[in-house]
Structures are given as C-alpha cells and as structure tokens.
Short mmCIF file of C-alpha atoms in Angstrom, two decimals:
data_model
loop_
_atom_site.label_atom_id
_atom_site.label_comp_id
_atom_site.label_asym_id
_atom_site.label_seq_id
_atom_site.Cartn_x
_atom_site.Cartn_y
_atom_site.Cartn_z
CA UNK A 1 -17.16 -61.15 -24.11
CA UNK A 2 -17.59 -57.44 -25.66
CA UNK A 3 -20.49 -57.24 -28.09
CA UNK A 4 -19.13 -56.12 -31.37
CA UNK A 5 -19.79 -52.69 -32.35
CA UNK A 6 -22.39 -52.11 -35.15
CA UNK A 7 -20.75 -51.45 -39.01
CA UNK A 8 -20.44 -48.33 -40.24
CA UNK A 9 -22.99 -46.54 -42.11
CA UNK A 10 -21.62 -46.00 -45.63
CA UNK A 11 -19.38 -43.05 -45.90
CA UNK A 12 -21.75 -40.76 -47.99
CA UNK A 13 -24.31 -40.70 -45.99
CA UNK A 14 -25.61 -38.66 -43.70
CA UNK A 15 -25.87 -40.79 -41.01
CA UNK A 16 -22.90 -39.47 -38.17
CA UNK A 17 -23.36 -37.58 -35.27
CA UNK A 18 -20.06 -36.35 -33.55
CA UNK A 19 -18.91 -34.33 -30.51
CA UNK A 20 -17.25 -31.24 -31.93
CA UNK A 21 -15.75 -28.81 -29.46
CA UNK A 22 -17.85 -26.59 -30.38
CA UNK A 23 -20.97 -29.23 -29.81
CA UNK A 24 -22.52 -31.82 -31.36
CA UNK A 25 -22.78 -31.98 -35.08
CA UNK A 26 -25.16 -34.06 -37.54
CA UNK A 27 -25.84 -36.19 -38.85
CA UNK A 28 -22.63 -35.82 -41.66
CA UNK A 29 -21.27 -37.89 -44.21
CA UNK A 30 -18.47 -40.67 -42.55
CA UNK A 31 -16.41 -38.64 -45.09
CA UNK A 32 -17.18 -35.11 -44.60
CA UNK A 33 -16.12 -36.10 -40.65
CA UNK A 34 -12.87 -37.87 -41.53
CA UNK A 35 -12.13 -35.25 -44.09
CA UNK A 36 -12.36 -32.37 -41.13
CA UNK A 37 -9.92 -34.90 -39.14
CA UNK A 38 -7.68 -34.19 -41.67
CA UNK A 39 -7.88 -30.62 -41.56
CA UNK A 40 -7.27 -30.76 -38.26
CA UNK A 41 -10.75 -28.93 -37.23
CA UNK A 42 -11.45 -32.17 -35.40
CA UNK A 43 -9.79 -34.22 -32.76
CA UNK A 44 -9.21 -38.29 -34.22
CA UNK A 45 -10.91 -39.37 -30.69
CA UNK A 46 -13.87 -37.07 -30.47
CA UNK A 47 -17.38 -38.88 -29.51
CA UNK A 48 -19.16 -40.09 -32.88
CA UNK A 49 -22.48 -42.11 -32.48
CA UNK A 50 -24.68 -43.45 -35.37
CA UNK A 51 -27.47 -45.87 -35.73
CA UNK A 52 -26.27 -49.27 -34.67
CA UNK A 53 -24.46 -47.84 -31.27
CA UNK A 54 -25.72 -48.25 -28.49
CA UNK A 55 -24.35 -45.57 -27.03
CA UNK A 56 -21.36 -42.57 -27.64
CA UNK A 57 -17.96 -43.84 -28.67
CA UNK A 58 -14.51 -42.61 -29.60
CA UNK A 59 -13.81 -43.06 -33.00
CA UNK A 60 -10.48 -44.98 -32.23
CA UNK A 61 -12.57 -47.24 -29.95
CA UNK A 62 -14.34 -48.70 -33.44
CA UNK A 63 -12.22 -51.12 -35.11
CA UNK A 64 -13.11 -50.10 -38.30
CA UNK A 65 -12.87 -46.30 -37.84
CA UNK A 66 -9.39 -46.64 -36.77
CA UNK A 67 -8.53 -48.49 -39.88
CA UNK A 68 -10.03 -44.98 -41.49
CA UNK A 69 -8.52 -42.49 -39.67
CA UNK A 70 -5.19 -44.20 -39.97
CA UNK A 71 -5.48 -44.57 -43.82
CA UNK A 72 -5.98 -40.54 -43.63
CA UNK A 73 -2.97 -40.27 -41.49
CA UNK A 74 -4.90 -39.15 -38.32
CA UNK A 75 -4.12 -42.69 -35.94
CA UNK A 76 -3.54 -42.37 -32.44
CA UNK A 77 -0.40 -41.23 -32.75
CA UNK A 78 -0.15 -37.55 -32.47
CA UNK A 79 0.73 -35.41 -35.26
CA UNK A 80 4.44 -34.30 -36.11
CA UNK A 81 5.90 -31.31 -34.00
CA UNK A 82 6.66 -28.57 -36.32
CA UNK A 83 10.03 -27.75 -36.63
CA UNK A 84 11.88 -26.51 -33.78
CA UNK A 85 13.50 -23.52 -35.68
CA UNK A 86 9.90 -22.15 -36.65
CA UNK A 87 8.74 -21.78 -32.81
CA UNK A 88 12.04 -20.71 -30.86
CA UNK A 89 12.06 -17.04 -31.03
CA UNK A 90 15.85 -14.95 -30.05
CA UNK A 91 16.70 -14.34 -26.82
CA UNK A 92 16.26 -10.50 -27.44
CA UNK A 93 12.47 -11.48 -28.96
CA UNK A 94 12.12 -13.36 -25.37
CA UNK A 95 13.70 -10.91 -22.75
CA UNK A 96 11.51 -8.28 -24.31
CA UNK A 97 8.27 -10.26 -23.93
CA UNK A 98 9.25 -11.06 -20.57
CA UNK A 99 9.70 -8.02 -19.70
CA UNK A 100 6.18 -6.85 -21.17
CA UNK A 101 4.95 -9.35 -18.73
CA UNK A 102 6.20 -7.37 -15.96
CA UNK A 103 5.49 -4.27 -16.95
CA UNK A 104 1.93 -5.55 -17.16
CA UNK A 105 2.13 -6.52 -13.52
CA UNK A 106 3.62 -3.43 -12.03
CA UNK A 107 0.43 -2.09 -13.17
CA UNK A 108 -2.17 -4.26 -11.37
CA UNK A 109 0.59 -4.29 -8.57
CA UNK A 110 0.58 -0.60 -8.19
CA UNK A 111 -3.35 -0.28 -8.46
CA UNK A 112 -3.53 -3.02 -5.46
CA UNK A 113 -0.50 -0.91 -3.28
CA UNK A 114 -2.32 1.74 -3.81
CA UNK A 115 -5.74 0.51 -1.86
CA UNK A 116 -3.32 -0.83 0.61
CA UNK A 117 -1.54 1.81 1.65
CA UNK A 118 -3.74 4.93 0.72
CA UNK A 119 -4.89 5.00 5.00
CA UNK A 120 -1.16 5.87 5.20
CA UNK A 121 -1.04 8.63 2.51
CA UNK A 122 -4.21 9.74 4.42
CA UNK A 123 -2.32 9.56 7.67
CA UNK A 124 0.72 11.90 6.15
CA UNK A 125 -2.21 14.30 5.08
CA UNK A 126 -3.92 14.61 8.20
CA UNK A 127 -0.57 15.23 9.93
CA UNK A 128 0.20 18.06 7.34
CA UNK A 129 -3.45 19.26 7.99
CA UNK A 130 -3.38 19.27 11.40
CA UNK A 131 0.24 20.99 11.35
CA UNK A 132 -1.02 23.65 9.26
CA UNK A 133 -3.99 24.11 11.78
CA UNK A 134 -1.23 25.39 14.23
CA UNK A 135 -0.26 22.03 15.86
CA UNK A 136 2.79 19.97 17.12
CA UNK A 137 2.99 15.90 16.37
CA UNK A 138 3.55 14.04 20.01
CA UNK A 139 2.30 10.86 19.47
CA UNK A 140 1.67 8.02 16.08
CA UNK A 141 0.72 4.95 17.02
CA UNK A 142 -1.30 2.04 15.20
CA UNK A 143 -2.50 -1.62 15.94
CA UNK A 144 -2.18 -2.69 11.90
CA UNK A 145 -5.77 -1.36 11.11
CA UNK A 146 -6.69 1.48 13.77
CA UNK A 147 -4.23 3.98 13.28
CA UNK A 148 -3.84 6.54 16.00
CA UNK A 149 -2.36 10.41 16.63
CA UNK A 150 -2.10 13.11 18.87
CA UNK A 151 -1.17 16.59 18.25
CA UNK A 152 -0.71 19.65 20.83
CA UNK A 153 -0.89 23.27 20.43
CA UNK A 154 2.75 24.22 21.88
CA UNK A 155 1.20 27.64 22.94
CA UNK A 156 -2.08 26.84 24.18
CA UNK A 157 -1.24 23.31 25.29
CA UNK A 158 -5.05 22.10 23.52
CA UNK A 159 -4.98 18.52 22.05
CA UNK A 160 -6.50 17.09 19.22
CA UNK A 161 -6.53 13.18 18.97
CA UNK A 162 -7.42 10.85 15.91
CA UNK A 163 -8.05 7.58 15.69
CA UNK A 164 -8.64 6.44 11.53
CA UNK A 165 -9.93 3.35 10.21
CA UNK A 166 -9.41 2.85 6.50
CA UNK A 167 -12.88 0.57 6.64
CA UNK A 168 -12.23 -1.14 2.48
CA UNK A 169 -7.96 -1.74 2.78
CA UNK A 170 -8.54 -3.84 -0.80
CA UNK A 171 -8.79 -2.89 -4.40
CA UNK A 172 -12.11 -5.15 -4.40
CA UNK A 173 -13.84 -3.54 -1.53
CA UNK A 174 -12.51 -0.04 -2.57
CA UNK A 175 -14.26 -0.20 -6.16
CA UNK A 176 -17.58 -1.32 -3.97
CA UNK A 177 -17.16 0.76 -0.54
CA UNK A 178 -15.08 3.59 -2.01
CA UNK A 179 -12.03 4.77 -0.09
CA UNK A 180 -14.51 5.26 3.45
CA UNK A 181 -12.64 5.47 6.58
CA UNK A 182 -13.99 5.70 9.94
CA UNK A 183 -12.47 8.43 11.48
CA UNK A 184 -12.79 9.46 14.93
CA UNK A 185 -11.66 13.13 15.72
CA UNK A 186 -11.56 14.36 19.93
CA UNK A 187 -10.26 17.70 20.64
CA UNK A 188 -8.87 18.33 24.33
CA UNK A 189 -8.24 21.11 27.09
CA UNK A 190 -5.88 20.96 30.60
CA UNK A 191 -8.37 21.62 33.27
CA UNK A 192 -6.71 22.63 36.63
CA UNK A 193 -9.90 21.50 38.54
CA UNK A 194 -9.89 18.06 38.82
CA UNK A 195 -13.31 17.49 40.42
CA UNK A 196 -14.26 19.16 37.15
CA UNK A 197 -12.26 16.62 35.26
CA UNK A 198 -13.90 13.91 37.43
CA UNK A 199 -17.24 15.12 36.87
CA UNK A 200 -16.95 15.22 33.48
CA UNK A 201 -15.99 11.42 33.49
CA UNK A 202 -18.86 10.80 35.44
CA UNK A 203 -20.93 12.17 32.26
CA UNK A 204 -18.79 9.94 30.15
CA UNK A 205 -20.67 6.87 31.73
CA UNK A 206 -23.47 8.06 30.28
CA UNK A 207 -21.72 7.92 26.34
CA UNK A 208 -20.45 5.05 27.26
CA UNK A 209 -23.35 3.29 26.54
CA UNK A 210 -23.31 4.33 23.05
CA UNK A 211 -21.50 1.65 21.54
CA UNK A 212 -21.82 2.74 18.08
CA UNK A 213 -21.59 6.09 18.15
CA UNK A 214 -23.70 8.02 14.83
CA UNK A 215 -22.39 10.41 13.12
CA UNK A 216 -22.26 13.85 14.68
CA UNK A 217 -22.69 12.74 18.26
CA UNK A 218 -20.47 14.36 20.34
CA UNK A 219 -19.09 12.67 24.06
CA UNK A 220 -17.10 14.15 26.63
CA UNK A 221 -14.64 12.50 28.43
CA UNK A 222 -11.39 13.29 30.97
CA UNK A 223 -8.56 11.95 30.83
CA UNK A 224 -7.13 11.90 34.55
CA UNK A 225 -3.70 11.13 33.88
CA UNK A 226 -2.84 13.76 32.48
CA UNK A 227 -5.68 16.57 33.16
CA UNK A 228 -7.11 16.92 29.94
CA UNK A 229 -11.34 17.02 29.22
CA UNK A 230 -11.97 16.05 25.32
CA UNK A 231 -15.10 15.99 23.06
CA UNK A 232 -15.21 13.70 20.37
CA UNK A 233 -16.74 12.77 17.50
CA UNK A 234 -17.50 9.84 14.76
CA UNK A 235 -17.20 10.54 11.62
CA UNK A 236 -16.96 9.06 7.92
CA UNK A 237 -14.75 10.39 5.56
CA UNK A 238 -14.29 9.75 1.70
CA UNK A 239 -10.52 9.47 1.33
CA UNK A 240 -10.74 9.86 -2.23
CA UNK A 241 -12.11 13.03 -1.56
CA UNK A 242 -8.69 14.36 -0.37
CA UNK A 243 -6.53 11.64 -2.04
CA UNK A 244 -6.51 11.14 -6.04
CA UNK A 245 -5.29 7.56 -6.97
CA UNK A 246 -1.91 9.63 -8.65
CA UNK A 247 -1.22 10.72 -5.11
CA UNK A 248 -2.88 14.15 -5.66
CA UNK A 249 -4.05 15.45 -2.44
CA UNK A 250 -6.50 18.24 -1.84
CA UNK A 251 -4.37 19.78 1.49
CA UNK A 252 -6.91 22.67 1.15
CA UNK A 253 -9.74 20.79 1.65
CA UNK A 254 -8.63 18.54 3.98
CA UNK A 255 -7.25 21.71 6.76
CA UNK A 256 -10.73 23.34 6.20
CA UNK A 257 -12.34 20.15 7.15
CA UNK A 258 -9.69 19.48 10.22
CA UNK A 259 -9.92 22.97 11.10
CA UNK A 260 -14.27 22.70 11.16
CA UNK A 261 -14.08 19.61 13.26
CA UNK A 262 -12.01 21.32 15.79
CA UNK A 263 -13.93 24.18 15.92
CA UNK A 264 -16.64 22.58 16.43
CA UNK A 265 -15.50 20.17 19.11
CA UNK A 266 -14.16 23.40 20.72
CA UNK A 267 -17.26 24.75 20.80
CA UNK A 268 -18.66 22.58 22.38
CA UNK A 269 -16.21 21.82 25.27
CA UNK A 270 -16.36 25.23 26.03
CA UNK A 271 -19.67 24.97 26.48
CA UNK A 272 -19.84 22.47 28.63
CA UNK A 273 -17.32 23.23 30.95
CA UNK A 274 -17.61 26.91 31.18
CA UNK B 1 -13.78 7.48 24.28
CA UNK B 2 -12.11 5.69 27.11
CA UNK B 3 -10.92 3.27 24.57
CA UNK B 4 -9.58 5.88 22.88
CA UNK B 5 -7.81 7.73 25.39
CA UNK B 6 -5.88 4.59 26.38
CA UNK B 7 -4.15 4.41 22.96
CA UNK B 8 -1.35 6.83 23.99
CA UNK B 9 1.35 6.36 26.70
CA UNK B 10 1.43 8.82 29.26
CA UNK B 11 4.34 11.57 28.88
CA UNK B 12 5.10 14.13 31.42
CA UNK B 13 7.06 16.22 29.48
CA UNK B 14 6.75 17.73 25.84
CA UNK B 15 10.47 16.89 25.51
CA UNK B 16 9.49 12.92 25.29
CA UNK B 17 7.53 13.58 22.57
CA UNK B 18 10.55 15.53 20.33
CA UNK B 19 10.70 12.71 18.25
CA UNK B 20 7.19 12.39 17.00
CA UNK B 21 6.99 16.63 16.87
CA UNK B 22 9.99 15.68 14.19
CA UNK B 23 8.64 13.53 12.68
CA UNK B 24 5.34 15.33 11.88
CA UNK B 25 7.60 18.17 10.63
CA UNK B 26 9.27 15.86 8.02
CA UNK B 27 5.69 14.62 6.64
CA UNK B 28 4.78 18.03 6.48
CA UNK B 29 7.93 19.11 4.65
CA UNK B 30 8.31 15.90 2.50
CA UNK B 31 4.54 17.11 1.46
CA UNK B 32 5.12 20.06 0.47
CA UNK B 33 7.40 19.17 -1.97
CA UNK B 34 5.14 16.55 -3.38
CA UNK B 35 6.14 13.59 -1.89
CA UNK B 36 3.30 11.65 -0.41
CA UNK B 37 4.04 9.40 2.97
CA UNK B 38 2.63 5.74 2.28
CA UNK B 39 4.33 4.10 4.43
CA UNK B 40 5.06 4.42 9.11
CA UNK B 41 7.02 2.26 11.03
CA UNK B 42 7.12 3.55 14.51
CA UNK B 43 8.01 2.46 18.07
CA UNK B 44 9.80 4.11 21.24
CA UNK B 45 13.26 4.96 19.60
CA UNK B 46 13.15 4.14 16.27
CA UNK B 47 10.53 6.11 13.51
CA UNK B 48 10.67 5.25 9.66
CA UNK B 49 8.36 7.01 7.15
CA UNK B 50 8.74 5.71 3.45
CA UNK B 51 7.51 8.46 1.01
CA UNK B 52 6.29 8.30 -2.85
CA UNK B 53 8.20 10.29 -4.95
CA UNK B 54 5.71 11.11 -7.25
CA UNK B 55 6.21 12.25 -10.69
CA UNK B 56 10.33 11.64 -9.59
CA UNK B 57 11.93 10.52 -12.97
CA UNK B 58 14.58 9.41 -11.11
CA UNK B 59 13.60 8.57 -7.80
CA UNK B 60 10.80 5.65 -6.50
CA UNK B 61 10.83 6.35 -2.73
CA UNK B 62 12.70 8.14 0.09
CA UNK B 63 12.72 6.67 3.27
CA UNK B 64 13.62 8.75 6.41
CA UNK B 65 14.26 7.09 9.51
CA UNK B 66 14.55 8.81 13.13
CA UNK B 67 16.57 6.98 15.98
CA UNK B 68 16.96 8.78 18.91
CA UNK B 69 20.09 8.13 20.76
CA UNK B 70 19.70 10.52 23.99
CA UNK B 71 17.39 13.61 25.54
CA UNK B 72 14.50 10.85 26.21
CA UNK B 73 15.16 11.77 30.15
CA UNK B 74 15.38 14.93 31.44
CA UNK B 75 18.63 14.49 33.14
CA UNK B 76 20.35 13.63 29.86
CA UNK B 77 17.81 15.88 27.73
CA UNK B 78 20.03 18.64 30.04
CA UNK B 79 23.25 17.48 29.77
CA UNK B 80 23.54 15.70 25.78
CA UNK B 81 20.20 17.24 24.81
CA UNK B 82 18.07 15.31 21.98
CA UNK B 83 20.80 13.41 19.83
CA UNK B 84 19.24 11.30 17.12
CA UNK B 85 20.19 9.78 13.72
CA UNK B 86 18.36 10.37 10.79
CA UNK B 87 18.78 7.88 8.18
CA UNK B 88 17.73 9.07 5.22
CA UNK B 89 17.69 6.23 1.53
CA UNK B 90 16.62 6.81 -1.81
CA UNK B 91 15.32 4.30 -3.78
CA UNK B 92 15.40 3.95 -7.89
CA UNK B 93 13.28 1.41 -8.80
CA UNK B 94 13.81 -0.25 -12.65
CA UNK B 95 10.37 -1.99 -13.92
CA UNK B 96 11.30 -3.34 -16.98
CA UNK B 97 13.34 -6.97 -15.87
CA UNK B 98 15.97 -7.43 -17.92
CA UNK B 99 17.06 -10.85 -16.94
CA UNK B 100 20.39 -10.18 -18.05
CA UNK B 101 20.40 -7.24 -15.61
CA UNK B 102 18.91 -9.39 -12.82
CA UNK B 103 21.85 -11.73 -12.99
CA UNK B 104 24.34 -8.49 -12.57
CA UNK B 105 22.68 -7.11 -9.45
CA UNK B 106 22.66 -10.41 -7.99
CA UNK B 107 26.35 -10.28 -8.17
CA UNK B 108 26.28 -6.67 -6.43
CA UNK B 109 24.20 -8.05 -3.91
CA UNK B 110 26.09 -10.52 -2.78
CA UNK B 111 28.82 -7.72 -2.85
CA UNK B 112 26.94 -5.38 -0.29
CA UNK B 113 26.06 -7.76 2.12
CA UNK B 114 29.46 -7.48 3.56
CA UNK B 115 29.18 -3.17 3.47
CA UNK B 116 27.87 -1.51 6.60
CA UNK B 117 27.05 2.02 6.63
CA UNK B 118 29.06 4.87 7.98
CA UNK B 119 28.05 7.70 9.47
CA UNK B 120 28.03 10.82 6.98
CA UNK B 121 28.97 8.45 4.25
CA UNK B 122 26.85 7.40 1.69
CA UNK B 123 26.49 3.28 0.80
CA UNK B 124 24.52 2.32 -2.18
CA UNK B 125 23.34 -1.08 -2.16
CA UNK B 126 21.17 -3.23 -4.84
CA UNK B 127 18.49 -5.28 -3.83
CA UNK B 128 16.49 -7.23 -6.90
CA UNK B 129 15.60 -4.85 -9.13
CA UNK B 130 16.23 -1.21 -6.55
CA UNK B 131 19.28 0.45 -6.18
CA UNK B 132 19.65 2.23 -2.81
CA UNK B 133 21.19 5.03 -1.89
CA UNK B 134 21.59 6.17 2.24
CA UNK B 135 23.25 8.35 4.35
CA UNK B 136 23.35 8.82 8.08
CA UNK B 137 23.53 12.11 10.24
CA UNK B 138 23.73 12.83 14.00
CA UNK B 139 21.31 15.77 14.84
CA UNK B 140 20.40 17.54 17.44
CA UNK B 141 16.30 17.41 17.05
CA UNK B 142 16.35 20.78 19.42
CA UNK B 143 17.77 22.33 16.25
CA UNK B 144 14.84 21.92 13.74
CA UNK B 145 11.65 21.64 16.15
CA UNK B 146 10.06 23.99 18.31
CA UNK B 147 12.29 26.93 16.73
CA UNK B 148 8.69 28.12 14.56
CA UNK B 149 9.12 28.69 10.62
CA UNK B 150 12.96 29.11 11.48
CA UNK B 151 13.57 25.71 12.46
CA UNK B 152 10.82 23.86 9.58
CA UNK B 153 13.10 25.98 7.22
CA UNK B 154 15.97 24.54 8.46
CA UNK B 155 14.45 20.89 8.40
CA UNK B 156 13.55 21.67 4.74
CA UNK B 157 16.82 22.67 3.41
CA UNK B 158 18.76 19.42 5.69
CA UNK B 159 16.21 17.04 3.50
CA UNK B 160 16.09 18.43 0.07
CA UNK B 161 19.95 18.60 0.03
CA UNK B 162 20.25 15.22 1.60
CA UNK B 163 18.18 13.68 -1.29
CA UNK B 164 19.47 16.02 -4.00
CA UNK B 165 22.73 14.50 -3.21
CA UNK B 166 21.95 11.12 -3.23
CA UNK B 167 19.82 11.49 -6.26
CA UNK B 168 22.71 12.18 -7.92
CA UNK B 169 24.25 8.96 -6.57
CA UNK B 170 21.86 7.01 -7.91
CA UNK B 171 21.19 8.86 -11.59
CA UNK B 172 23.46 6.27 -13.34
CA UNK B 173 21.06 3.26 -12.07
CA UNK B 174 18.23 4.92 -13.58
CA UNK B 175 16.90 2.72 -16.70
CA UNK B 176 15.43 4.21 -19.49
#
C-alpha cells in the first residue's frame, strides 16, 4: 500500500519548487505556479516538490493538485487544437515554401559537388595546360582517387606523365586541408640505346627505396616497353590556387607552373643521360 | 616510378591513342570558352566528359561523349580510317521544384522512355527536374586532330554550333 502524499502547502505561500523548462524555480506561491499553467508558460505535469515530499513528483501524480489544475482547466487532457482554418496555409503559400526549401539545398548541394569534383576541373586544367605547353592527349586513366595522364609531343615524340591525387575530396576536409593534391609530374625521352635504358633502371632500384618520395626529389626510371627514360617528381599543389570555387581558373598560372616542372625534369634527364 | 609507369597500356602506334588526342582537344576547346570539365568517364571505346557551363543562363552542363567505331587497328585505320560518334547533350537544369511541374515531367518521362536517338537528329528527353537535349554525329577523328590550329579550329566551330543549336532546343524549358 502507497503512502499518501503529504497536503499541500497553502496556495499563497511560498513554499513550491517546480521543474520549469527552463530549470528549476522557487520556492512560488501554489498559485503563482497554477496561474503560469494557465498561461500556458508551464506544462500541467512538470516536476513540483515541496516540504512534505519525499521526493520530485508530477503535479497530476498528487491527488489534490489534479483536482487544481483541472478546476483551472489545465487536466490531463490536452488543450483544444486551434482551428484548422487558422494553420492550413494555400497551396500557392506551400509550393512556394517548398520550393525555398530546395533552393536552400541546391546551395549546400553545390558547395559539397564542388569539393567532390574540383580534382576533375583540375584534371580538365592540366590537360588545357599541358596542351598549351605544345602537347598531344594519348592516354586518361583513373582508379576512383589516383587519376592518371599522358601527353606526347607529336614532333619531338617527349612524354610527360601525371598521376594527381586530390588528397581532401570533402567539403569538411577541404575547409581544414585546403584543396591539396598530391601530384606527381615525370617527363620522358625515346632512347635508341637500350643498355642505356637498362642502366638507367638499374639506378631506379636505388629510388625505389624511397617510398615516400619529398618534395623536389627527382628519380629516373625506363620504361622498357616502350623505350622511354623519365624523371619524376612529387609534388603538392594548392588547387585553389588555379581553381576559384565559381569555376574561375588561373590557365596562366597553371601552364607557367606545367611548363617549370617540365623544364626542369628536362633538365635534368638531359643531364643524366647525356 | 615503376608504379607509375604501369598505369598506362602499352600502344604501338600514335593512331591508338586518336581518341584520347580528341578528347584532350575538346577539354581544351570547351575551356576556352568557359566551360569547366568536372566530370570523365573513360574506357577503351567509349570517352564521356561532362562540362559546367558556367555563368550559362540557359544551360547547366554539356556532356560530350566519344565512341569510336573503327581505325583502332591499323588495317582498318587504312581502309575506314578513325570513325567515331560524338554524342554531344545539353542539360537545363530548373532549381526551384514546382511540384506541380514535377508531376508534368513525370508524364514526359514516361513518354521518352520509349524514344531512342537517331543519328543527326536531335531527342530531348526530361529526367526529374533536367531537360535534355542530344544529338549524334559520325566523324572522322583524322579530320580535327593532328591537322595543328587548322584542325582545333575546326573542332571549335563543330562544338559551339552543336550546342548553339541545341541551346535553342532547350530555351523554352528554361524556368525563370
């Protein structure tokens, strides 16, 4: 058998505490708390507690406060829905905030696409830099993140090869990372001397060990198939350096900095292979 | 760099790699006149590059596709030279969702699934809330690459009248 629950205190005085939403309140007047029921400013089951209690209750749970709250018309039962007619806005009124909605999420959905995909707006600006450098597309291929290309001088038959790694492919890492892609840049020459070729492989081993190439490092390597020795070289690159997030790209830039790395990869082949 | 190296097949001949030399010409040329690529689907035959068409009022995205049909051999390269299709679409895109709209192109779409596209023709086609536009053309890739500024010219003009005319296709669908 349930203890019954202490009386209430009487209603002017100060003696309430109750769980507002926006935290506990008292000690008030039974009154002043029934009164804000009323008003609506407090639900008819928040927590009250006063001396007597031995611990928090609802104010429906006391037999007495119930009788209270439903002499002020605030019972268990909830209040009256207001009329339908005030709340139902026109179909126009509806369509049009529906299609704010969507408006709203182009936005975001554009600002993601755009982190997605900018490693392929950077791909379609390294092919136009690399084409303005004086060379011939022969070869795009990718494995989803890598993305890989090779270009030929028709004339001169010299290759220059790219592999890219767009290293933050989110809008979260972006606004961290920045737009940084790894991007690995070989330029390559036909050799008719093969032992030359193969000798220059045999360097190779040596690179080889570098499994995380630094920046600026430049290997040497032959590619037997096909007769070609290339130098290469890591690199980072800011994409947002080329490629403004309204699609603005900085070709200029870009072909000067293509047309640097080749030189210098150039250079440096030369050099090694007479 | 091994690694590297072994990321592109072998080709003997420059003429296997027409299609990609094409291909770089169109990014090039699509850049030039402002259109951005942001999107590559490639394999052996078939190459698709979807392009932003920024500040477009009309136009979302152009997709150009390249499919080549012979020339991959050197036999054939001889006797049909480098046949390909190039599929070019135009895309208008309308953000604002009406969903009395929405309930219209559903009936179009359901329309178009019975069209298939003809060569030279031009089939427009609604998906959700896009309106397509595409049109097919044989070509002869020897025609536009490795023929210098003569040939990119050549390129230029075959793409900006392609999607000049189905621009104009697709005006009406334009919202707003």
């Amino acid at each position: 058998m349930s203890t019954p629950l202490a009386t209430l205190p009487p209603p002017d005085a100060p003696a309430v505490y109750v769980m507002a939403p926006e935290g506990q309140l008292g000690p008030l007047p039974l009154d002043a708390i029934l009164e804000r029921v009323s008003r609506g400013e407090l639900p008819s089951d928040a927590p009250v507690w006063f001396e007597g209690l031995p611990n928090w209750i609802r104010m429906g749970e006391h037999p007495q406060l119930r009788e209270r709250l439903a002499a002020n018309g605030r019972g268990a039962a909830p209040p009256a829905a207001p009329p339908r007619a005030a709340t139902r806005r026109s179909d126009d009124e509806q369509d049009r905030a529906f299609a704010g909605l969507i408006q709203q999420s182009w936005k975001h959905f554009e600002r993601n696409l755009f982190a997605a995909h900018v490693d392929e707006v950077f791909i379609g600006a390294v092919i136009t830099s690399t084409l303005d450098n004086g060379y011939a597309l022969i070869d795009i291929t990718s494995d989803g993140s890598n993305h890989y290309l090779r270009f030929e001088d028709l004339e001169d038959r010299s290759r220059i090869i790219y592999q890219l790694h767009h290293l933050a492919g989110d809008a979260a890492s972006a606004k961290v990372l920045g737009h940084i892609a790894s991007v690995v840049v070989g330029y390559g020459e036909r050799v008719g001397n093969l032992t030359r070729a193969l000798s220059a492989t045999q360097a190779e081993y040596k690179s080889g060990y570098l499994q995380s190439a630094e920046p600026g490092t430049i290997t040497i390597d032959a590619d037997v198939a096909t007769g070609y020795i290339y130098t290469q070289v890591d690199m980072y690159w800011n994409i947002s350096d080329y490629v403004a997030e309204d699609y603005a790209i900085d070709y200029d830039l870009l072909t000067e900095h293509v047309g640097a790395s080749i030189h210098a990869l150039r250079k440096y082949l030369r050099g090694r292979i007479g | 760099m091994l690694e590297l190296l072994t990321k592109f097949s072998h080709k003997a001949e420059i003429r296997e790699s027409k299609d990609e030399i094409m291909v770089g010409e169109i990014v090039r040329a699509m850049a030039r006149r402002g259109y951005p690529s942001i999107g590559y689907t490639v394999d052996a035959d078939l190459q698709r590059v979807k392009f932003k068409t920024v500040g477009d009022p009309v136009l979302a995205h152009v997709y150009v596709g390249l499919d080549r049909k012979t020339g991959g051999g050197a036999l054939s390269n001889a006797l049909l030279g480098a046949k390909a299709t190039l599929t070019i679409a135009v895309e208008v895109k309308n953000y604002v969702a009406d969903p009395d709209d929405l309930v219209a192109m559903y009936r179009t779409d359901f329309a178009n699934i019975f069209k298939t596209p003809v060569l030279g023709g031009v089939r427009l086609n609604h998906e959700l809330n896009s309106v397509f536009a595409t049109t097919t053309k044989l070509i002869e890739i020897g025609d536009y690459v490795m023929k210098g500024e003569e040939g990119v010219q050549r390129l230029t003009a075959l793409l900006n009248g392609t999607i000049q005319d189905l621009r104009e296709r697709v005006r009406p669908f334009k919202k707003g």
